[in-house]
Every structure is written in C-alpha cells, then in structure tokens.
CSV table of C-alpha atoms in Angstrom, one decimal:
chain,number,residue,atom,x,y,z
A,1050,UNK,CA,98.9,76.7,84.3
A,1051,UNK,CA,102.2,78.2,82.7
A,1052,UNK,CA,100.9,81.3,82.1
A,1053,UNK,CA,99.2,81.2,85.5
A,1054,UNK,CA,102.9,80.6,87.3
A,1055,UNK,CA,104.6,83.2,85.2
A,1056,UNK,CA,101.9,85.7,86.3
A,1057,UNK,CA,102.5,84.8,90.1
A,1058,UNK,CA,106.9,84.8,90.1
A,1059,UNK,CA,106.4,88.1,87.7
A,1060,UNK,CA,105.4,91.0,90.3
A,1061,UNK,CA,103.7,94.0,88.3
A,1062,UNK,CA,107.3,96.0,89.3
A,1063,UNK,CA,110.3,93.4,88.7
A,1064,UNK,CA,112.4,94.7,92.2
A,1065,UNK,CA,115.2,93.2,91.3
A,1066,UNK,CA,115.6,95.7,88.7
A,1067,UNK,CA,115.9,98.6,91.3
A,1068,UNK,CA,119.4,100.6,90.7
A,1069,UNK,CA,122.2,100.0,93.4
A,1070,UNK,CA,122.0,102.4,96.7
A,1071,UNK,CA,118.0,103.4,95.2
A,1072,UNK,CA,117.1,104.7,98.4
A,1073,UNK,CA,119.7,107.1,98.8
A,1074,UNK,CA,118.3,108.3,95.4
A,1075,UNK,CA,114.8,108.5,96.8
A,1076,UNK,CA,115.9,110.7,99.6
A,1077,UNK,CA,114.9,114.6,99.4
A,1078,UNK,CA,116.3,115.0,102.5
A,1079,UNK,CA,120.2,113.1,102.5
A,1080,UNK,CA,121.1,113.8,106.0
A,1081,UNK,CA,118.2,111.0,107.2
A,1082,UNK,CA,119.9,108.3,109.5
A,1083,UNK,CA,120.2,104.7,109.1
A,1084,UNK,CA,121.0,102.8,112.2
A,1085,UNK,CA,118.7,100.4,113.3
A,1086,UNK,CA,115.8,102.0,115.3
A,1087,UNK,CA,112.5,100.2,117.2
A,1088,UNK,CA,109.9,101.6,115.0
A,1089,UNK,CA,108.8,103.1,111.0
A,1090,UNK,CA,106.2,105.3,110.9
A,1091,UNK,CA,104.9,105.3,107.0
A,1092,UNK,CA,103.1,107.8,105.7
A,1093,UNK,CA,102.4,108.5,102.0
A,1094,UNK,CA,100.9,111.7,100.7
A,1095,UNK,CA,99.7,113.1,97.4
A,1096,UNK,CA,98.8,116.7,96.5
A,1097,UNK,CA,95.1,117.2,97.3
A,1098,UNK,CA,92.3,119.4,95.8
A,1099,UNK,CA,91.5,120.9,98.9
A,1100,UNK,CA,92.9,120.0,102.7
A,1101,UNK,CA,96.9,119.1,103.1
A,1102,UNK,CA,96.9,117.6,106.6
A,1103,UNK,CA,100.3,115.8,105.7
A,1104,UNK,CA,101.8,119.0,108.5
A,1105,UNK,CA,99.4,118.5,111.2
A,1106,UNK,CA,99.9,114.7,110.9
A,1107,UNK,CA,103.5,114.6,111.4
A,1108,UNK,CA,103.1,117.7,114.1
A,1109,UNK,CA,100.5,115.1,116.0
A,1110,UNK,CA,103.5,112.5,116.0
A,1111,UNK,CA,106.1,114.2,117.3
A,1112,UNK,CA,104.1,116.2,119.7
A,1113,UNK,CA,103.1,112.8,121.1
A,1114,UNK,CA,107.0,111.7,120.9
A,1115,UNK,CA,108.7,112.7,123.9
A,1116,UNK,CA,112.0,113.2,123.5
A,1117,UNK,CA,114.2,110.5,124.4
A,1118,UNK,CA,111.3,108.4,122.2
A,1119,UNK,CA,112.3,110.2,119.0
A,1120,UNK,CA,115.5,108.4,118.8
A,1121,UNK,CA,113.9,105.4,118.7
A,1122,UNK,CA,111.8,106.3,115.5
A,1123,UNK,CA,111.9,107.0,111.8
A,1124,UNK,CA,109.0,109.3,110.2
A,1125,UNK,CA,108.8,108.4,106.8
A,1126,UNK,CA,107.2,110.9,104.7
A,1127,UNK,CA,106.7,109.6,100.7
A,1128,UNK,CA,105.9,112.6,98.7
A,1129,UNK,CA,104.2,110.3,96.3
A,1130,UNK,CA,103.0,112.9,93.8
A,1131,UNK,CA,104.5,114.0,90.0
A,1132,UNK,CA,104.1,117.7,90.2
A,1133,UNK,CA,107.4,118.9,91.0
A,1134,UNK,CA,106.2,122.2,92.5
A,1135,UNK,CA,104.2,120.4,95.2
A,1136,UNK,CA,107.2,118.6,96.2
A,1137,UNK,CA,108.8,121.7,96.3
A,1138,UNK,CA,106.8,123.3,98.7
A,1139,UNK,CA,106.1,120.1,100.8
A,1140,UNK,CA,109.8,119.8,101.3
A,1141,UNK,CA,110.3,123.4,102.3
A,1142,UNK,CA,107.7,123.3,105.0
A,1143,UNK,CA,108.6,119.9,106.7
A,1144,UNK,CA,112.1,121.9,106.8
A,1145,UNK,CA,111.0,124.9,108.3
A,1146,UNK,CA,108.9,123.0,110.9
A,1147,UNK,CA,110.5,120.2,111.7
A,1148,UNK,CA,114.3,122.0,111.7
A,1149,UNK,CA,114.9,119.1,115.1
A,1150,UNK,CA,114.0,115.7,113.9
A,1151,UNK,CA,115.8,116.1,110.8
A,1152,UNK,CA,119.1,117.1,112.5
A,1153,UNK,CA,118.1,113.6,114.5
A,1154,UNK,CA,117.8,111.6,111.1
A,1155,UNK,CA,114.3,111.1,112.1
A,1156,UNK,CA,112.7,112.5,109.5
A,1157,UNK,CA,113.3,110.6,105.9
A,1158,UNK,CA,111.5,112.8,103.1
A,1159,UNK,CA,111.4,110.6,99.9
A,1160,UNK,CA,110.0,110.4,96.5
A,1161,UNK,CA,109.8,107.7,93.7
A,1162,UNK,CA,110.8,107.9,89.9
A,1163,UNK,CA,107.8,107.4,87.1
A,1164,UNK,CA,110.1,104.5,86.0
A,1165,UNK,CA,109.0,102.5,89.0
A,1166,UNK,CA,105.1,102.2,88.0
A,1167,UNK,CA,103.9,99.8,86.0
A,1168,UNK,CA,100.6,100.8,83.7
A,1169,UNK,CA,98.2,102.9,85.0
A,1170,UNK,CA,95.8,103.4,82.4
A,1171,UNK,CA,93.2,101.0,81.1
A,1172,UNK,CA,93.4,99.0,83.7
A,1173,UNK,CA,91.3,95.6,84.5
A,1174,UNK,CA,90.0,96.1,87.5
A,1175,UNK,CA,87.7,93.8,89.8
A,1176,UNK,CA,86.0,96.1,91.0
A,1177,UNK,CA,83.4,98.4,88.6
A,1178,UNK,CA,84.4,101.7,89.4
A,1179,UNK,CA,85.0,105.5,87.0
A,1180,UNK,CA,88.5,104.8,85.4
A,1181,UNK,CA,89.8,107.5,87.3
A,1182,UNK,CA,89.1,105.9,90.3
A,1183,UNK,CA,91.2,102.9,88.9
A,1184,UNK,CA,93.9,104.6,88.1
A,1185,UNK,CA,94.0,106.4,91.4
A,1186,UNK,CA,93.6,103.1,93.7
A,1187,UNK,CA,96.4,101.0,91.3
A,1188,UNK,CA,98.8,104.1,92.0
A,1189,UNK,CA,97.8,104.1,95.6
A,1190,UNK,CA,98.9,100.7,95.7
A,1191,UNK,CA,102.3,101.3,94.6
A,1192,UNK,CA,102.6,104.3,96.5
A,1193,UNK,CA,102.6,101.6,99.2
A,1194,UNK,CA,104.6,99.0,98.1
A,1195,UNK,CA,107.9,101.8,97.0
A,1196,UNK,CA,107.0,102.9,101.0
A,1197,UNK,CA,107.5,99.5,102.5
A,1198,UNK,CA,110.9,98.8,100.3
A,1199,UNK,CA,112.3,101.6,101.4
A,1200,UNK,CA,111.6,101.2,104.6
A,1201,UNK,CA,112.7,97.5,105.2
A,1202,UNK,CA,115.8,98.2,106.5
A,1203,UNK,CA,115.2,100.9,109.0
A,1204,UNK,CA,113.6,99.3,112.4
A,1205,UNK,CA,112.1,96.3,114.0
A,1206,UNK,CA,108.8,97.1,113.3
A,1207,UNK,CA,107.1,99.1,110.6
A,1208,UNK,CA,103.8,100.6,111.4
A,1209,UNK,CA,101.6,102.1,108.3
A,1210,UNK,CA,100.3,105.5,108.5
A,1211,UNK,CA,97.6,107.8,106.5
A,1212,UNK,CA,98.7,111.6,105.9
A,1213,UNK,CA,95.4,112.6,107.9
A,1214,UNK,CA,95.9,111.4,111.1
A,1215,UNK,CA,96.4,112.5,115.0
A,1216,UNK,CA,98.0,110.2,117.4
A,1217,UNK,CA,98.0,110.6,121.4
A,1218,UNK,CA,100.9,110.7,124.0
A,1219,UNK,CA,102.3,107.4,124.7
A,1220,UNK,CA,101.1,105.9,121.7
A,1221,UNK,CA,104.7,104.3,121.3
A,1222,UNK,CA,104.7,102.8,124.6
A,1223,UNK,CA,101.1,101.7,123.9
A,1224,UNK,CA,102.7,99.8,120.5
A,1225,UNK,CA,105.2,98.4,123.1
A,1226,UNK,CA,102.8,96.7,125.4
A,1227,UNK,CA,100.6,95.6,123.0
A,1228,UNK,CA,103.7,94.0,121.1
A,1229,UNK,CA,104.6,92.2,124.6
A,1230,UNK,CA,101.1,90.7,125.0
A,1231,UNK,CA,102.0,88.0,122.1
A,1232,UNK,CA,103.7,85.3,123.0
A,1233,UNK,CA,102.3,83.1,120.1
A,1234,UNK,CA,103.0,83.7,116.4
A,1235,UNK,CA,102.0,87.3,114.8
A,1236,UNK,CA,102.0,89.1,111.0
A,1237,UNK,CA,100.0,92.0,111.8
A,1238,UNK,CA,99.0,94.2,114.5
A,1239,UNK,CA,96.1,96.5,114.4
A,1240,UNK,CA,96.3,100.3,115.8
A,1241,UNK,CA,93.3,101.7,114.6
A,1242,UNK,CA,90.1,99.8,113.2
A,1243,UNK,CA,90.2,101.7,109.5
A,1244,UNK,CA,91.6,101.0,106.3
A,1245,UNK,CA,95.0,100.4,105.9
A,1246,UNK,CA,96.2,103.1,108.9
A,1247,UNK,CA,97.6,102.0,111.9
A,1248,UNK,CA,98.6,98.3,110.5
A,1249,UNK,CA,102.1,97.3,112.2
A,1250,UNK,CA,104.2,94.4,111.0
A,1251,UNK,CA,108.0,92.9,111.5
A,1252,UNK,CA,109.7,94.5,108.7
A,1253,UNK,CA,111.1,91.5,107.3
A,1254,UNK,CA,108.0,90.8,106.1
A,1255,UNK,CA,107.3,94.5,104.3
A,1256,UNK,CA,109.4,93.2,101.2
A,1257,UNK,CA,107.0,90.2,101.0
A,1258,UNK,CA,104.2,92.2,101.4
A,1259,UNK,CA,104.9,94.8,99.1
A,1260,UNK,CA,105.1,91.9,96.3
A,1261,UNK,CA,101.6,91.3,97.0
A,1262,UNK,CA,101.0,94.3,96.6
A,1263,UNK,CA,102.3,95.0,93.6
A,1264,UNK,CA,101.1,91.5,92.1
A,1265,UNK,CA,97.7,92.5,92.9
A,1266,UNK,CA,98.0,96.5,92.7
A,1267,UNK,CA,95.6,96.3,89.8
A,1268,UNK,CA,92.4,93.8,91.2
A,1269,UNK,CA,92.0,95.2,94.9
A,1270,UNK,CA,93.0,98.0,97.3
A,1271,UNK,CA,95.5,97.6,99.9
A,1272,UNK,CA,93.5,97.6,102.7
A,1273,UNK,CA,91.5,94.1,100.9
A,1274,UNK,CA,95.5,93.0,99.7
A,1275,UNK,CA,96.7,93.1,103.9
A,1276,UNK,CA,93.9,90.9,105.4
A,1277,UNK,CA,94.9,88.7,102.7
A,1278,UNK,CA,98.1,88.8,103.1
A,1279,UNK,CA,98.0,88.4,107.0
A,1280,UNK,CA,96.0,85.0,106.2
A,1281,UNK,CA,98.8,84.0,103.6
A,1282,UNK,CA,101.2,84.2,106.4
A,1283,UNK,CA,98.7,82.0,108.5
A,1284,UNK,CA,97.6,84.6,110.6
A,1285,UNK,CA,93.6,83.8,110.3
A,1286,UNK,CA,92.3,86.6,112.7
A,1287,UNK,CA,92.5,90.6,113.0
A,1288,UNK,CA,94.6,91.4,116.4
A,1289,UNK,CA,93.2,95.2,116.7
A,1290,UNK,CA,94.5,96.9,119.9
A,1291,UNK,CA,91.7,98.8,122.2
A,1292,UNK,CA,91.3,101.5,122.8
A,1293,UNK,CA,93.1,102.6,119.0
A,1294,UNK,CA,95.6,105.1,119.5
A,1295,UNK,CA,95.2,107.1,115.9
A,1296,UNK,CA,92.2,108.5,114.5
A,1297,UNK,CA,91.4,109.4,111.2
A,1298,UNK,CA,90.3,113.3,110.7
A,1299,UNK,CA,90.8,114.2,107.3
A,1300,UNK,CA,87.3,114.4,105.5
A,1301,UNK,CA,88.1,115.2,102.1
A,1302,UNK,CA,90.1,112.1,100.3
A,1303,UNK,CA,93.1,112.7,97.8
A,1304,UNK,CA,90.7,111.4,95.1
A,1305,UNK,CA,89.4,114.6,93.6
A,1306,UNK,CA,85.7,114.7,94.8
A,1307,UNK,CA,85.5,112.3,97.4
A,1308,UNK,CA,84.7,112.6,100.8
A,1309,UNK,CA,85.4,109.9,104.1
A,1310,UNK,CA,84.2,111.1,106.9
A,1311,UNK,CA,85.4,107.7,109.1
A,1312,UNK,CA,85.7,107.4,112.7
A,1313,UNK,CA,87.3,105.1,114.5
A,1314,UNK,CA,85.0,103.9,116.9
A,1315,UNK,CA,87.4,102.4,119.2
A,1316,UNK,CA,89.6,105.2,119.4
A,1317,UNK,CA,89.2,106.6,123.2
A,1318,UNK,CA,87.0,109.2,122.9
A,1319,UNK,CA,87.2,110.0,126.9
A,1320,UNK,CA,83.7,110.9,128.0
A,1321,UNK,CA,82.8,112.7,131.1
A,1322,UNK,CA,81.2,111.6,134.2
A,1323,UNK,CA,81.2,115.0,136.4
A,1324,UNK,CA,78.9,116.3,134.0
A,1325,UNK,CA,79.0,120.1,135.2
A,1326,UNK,CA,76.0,123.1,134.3
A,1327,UNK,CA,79.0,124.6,132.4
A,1328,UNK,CA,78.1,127.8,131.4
A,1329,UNK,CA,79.4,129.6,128.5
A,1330,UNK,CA,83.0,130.4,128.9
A,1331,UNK,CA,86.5,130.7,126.5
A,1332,UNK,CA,89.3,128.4,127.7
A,1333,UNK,CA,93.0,129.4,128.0
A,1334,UNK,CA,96.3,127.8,128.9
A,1335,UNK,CA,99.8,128.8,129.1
A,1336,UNK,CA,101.0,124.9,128.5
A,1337,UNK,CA,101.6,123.6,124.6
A,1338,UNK,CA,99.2,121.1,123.4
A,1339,UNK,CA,98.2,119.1,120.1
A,1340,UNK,CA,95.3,120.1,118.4
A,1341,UNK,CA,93.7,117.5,119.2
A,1342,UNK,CA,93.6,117.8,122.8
A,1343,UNK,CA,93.0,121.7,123.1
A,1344,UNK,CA,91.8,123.5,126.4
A,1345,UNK,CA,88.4,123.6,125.7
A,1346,UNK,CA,87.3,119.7,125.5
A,1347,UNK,CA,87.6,119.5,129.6
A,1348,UNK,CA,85.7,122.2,129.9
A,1349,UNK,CA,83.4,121.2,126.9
A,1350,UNK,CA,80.1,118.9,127.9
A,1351,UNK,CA,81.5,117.0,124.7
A,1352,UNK,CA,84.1,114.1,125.7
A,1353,UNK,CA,87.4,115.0,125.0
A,1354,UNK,CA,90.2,116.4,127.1
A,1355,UNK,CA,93.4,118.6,127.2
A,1356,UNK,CA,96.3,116.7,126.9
A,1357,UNK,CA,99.9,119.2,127.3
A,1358,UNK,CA,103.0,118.6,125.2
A,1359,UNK,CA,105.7,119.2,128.1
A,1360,UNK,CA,105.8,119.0,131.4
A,1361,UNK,CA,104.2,121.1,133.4
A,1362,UNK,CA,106.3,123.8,134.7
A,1363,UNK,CA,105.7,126.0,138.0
A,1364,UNK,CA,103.6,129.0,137.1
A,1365,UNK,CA,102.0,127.5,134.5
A,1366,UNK,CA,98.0,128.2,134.4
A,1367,UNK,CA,94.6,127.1,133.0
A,1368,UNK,CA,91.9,129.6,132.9
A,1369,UNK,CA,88.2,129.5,132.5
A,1370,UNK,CA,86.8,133.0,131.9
A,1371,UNK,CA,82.9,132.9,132.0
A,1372,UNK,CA,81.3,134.7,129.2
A,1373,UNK,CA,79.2,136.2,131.6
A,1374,UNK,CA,80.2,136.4,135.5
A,1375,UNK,CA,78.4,133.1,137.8
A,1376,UNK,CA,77.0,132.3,140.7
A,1377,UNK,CA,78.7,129.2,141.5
A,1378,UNK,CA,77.7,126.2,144.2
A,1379,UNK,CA,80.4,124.0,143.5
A,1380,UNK,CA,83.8,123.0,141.6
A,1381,UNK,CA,84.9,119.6,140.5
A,1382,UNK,CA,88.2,118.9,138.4
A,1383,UNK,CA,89.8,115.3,137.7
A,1384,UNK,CA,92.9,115.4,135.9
A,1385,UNK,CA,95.0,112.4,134.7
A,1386,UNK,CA,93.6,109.3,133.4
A,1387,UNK,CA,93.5,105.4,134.3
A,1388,UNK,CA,96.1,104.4,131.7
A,1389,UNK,CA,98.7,107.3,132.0
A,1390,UNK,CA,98.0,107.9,136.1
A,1391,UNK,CA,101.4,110.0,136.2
A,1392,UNK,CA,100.0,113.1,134.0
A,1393,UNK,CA,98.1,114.1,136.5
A,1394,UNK,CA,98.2,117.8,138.2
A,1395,UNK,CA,100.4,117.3,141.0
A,1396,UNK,CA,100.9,120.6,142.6
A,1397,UNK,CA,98.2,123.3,141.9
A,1398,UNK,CA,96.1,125.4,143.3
A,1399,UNK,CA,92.6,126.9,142.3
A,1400,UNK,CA,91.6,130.2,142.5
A,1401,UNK,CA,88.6,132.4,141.7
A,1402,UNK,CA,88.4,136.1,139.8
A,1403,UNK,CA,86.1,138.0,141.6
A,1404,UNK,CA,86.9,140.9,138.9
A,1405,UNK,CA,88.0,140.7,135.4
A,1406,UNK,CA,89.0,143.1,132.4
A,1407,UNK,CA,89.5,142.4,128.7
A,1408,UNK,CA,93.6,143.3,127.3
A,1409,UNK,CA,92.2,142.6,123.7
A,1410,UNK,CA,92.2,139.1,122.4
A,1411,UNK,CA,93.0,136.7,124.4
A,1412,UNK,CA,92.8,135.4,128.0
A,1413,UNK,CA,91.4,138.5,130.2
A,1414,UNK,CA,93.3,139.7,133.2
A,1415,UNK,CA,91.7,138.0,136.4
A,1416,UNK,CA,91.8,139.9,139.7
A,1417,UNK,CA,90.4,139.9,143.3
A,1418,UNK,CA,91.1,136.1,143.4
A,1419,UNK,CA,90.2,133.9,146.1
A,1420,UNK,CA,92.0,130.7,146.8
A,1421,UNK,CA,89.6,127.9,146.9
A,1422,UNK,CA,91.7,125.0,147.6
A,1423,UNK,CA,95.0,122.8,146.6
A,1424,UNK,CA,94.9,120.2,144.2
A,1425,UNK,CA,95.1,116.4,146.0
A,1426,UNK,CA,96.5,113.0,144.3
A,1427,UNK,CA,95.2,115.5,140.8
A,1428,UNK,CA,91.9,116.4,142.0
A,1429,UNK,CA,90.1,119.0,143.6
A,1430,UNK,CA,86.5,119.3,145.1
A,1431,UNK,CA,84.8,122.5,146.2
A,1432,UNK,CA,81.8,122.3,147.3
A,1433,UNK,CA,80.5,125.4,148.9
A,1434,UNK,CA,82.0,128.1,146.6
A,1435,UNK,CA,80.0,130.9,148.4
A,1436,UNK,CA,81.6,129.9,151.5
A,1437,UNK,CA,84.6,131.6,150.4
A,1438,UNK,CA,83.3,134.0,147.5
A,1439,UNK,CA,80.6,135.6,149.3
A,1440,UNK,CA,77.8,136.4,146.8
A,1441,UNK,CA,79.7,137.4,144.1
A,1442,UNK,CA,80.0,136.6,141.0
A,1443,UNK,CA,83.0,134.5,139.7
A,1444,UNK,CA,84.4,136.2,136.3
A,1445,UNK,CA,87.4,133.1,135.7
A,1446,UNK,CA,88.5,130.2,137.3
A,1447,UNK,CA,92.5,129.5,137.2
A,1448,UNK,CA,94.1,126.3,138.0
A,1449,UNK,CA,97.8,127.8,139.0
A,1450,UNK,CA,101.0,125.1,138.7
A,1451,UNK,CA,102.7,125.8,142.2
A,1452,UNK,CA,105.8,123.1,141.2
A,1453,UNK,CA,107.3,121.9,138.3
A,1454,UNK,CA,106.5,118.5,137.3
A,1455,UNK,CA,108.1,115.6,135.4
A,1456,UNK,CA,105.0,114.2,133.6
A,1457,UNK,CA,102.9,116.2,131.0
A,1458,UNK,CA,99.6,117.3,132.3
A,1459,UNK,CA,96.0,115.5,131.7
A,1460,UNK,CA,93.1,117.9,132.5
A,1461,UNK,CA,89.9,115.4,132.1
A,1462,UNK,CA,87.2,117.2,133.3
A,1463,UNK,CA,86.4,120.6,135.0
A,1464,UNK,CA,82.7,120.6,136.2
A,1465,UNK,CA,81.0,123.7,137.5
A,1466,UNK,CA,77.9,123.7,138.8
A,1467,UNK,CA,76.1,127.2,139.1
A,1468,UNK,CA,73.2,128.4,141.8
A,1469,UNK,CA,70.1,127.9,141.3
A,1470,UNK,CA,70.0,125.6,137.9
C-alpha cells in the first residue's frame, strides 16, 4: 500500500519542478497576449511522414472567427516535435500566414524542453502493441498534459483540438449556447464524437487533468485517461453537442504508417432536398471561403454547401458555367440554413448566359444574359426558364449581389432541372 500511495502523489513529471516564468520560456512567438480571454483552442502537432495539415487547421479556425470573436480567443499551437528544422519552418509559416492574429496575441506558438519527459523507451504498457507504438502514444500523452499547463491560465474555458481539423462559422457561438444549456454541474463538454478532439473543460480543472495524464501517460491513451477523468470528477455521462461542429479530415496519422480515416458522424453534413438533374458544370465565386465549404458542394448532388468568409459585398457573384450549354425547365436555389437564418442572400438577382467564351482558366465570360428573377427572404424559384430564354441554350447561371450585406453568405442548394430528363 506504501508503494501504491507513493506511485499516486508522484506524477510521471514532478510539476512542481517546472522553472519560474516556464511559459514565457516555451513561447516561440513572445509577443502572445495574456489577459484573460473566453476560450483556448489547443492544438498539438508533430512532424509527419506525409500530410502537414497543422496550416489548414488553424486557417479553418480563424476563417470561422469573425473578427470581433478573435479577441475573445487564444490558438494555441504546441510544436511538439525534437527536430529543430521542422520547428523552424512551422514557425516561419504560421508567421507569414497568420501576420493578424499574432499582432492580436492570439496566436501562442510553443514548444517543450526534452527535460520535461519522463522515460519513453521500454515502456510497460497495458495495451500489447509494436514498441514504437508505445513510445509514440506515452509521448502523445505528454504532448497533452505540457498543452494543458500552459494553457491554464489563459481563458475560461479550454477546448482540445487535433492538428487535422476544419471547424464551421459560428462554431464559438455554438460553444456558447451549448455552455448555457447547463445549469447543473459539468467537467466536460463534447464538440465532436472522436477521440480526444473537440473536448472542452473549465480550465481550472486542465492542471488536474494533466496530472492524470501524466500519472497514467504510460498504461492508456488520452482519449481512455479523459472519460476517466470526467467520471473521477463525478461526471458519469458524455455530454456530446449535436450536430458537432469540427470534423476530423486528416487520413494519414503522425504515427509513421498509420492511417484514420474517421468521420464524425454527427458532424452536419447538410444534405439536399431540391435534388436538381445537375448537369456537368465548374463552379465559381468571387466571395472567400474555407475549403471546406467550397462553391461546388451546392451545386454538387453530394451534401455539402458553400459557406463565405465575409460579408457579402455588392457585386459580388456566383457562377455555374455548364460544361456543355442546357436546355433548362426550371431553377431552384435555397441559401441560408435553419441555425444561422441571417447568412442568407438578401439582395440578388439571377441571370442566365445565353452566350459564353473561355479567357483561359478560370470562370468564362458570360454574355447575352437574361434576368430571371430577384432573390426573396434568400430564395429563388424559376419555374418556366423558356419563358424568358426562348429555346436556347443556357451556357452559365450567375447569382449577382445587388447590396452589401452584413452577414456572410450560405448557398445550400442550387437545383437545375433540364428539358426533357
């Protein structure tokens, strides 16, 4: 029993030992802020043998950040690898690209000392797996726990994040209503259905969990050590928000070989209902948008839609150009959805190219349009294209902002339905 309670009070990292100010030591970047914000966004990364996505992650976040949001956030990026070089590079590209939140303080770039981990090699493990598959998850582990010290002191909440990740617009507001559901007592709130990602706590208890972590960082991966952790803290069910609001897309894992192809099958995958013919055609826009949520999922049979990264401004277009010119019967387009009403279209109008010609890559130039109608509360309904076309062939369809609008802009669905199918 002695050696039982000496084990338990003697975490595999003794964090009392940590030097004075550490986390300014830790910081690559020193110009990070430290007042007190709402939320931590966590999000460790390691070199990998193939696909970085560590960029693209942190580009989904703060494309889905609007702007007066991003003072109310930290990005925490933990470069949690030994080669120097990769560091090196990492750093330089988070610079380059994210110039804006770092003049904020938003974006803290950090990295541990070798001093911190405990023994990685010949590890017992509970689980029977390839030694390098020990080591890997043990280091993973503490990758975590040196991410929630540092992060303690930050924000309100701390929210744990994977470095292959996209997120959607108002996922923070989304936090903030699912936060103001409880009224009875919480540890841990659940963003996405996978692993350890999405997993928001108070971050006075981080440091707690973190010593879990650490006691345990050889037996069990973190994503076993939280559910266990949340029921140590009498929290005996999952609270998992729904629809989830990040999704996992990174396929190859930063253990060398492996692959995770996981979905989150909660995570809105916004399916159509117009269900157009929806022949062939290339999709262009002249508004931002995440990767995520490019042009062609409205257009696309496949669910999905087009989600913009700034308001819509007058003049601003949307262009389907047929692969090869159609006799169309009739036009459907929904924009906006259920849960974020306001990103609808809210002034536009639709026309038709009656004539078309290629400029090189890129959206061709559309001409002889006809004006089929103006957009109402978002939507527009045509439904006897010939009417106004004659019998010609449509080459593009162009939805045409005629104001300026406050709200980003949701395209959902554009359903064409062709003569004669």
């Amino acid at each position: 029993m002695l050696y039982k309670k000496r084990y338990q009070e003697q975490p595999s990292v003794d964090l009392t030992k940590l030097p004075r100010k550490w986390r300014d030591d830790a910081q690559i970047f020193k110009n990070a802020s430290n007042q007190k914000r709402f939320l931590t966004i966590g999000i460790p990364t390691v070199k990998r043998e193939k696909d970085e996505y560590i960029l693209n992650t942190v580009q989904s976040i703060v494309n889905c950040t609007t702007e007066k949001e991003l003072a109310e956030i930290y990005i925490v990026v933990f470069l949690a690898d030994f080669d120097a070089k990769w560091k090196e590079g990492i750093s330089r590209q988070l610079r380059e690209m994210f110039e804006k939140i770092i003049s904020l303080g938003t974006l803290h770039v950090i990295q541990a000392w070798e001093s911190f981990y405990p023994q990685l090699d010949n590890l017992t493990h509970t689980f029977e797996d390839p030694e390098t598959k020990k080591k890997w998850r043990a280091k993973q582990n503490v990758d975590y726990a040196f991410l929630f010290l540092y992060s303690e002191t930050l924000a309100q909440y701390y929210i744990q994040m994977e470095d292959d990740i996209y997120t959607i617009p108002g996922y923070l507001q989304a936090i903030k209503d699912y936060i103001s559901k409880f009224k009875e007592h919480w540890v841990c709130l659940e963003f996405s259905e996978l692993g350890f990602i999405g997993k928001l706590y108070h971050s006075y208890d981080i440091n707690k969990l973190a010593k879990m972590v650490l006691l345990f960082y050889a037996q069990q991966p973190c994503d076993v050590t939280y559910l266990n952790f949340n029921t140590q803290m009498l929290q005996f069910k999952r609270h998992i928000s729904r629809p989830t609001i990040f999704e996992h897309v990174g396929y190859h894992s930063s253990l060398p070989g492996k692959v995770q192809p996981l979905k989150d099958r909660f995570f809105q995958s916004y399916p159509k209902t117009l269900k157009g013919d929806n022949p062939p055609a290339s999709v262009y826009t002249s508004m931002p948008f995440e990767g995520y949520f490019n042009p062609d999922n409205c257009y696309s049979r496949e669910n999905g839609i087009f989600w913009s990264t700034r308001p819509g401004k007058a003049n601003d277009w949307f262009t389907v150009a047929f692969s090869v010119p159609q006799m169309v019967n009739k036009i459907e387009i929904d924009t906006g959805l259920h849960i974020y009403p306001n990103d609808k279209i809210h002034h536009a109008k639709l026309e038709a190219g009656l004539a078309s010609q290629a400029k090189g890559p890129g959206k061709p130039e559309c001409s002889s349009n006809k004006l089929l109608g103006y957009f109402d509360d978002g939507n527009i309904k045509v439904d006897n294209v010939q009417s106004i076309t004659g019998r010609r062939r449509i080459h593009c369809l162009s939805i045409i902002l005629t104001n300026k609008q406050e709200t980003w802009v949701i395209v959902r669905e554009i359903a064409v339905f062709v003569v004669n199918k």
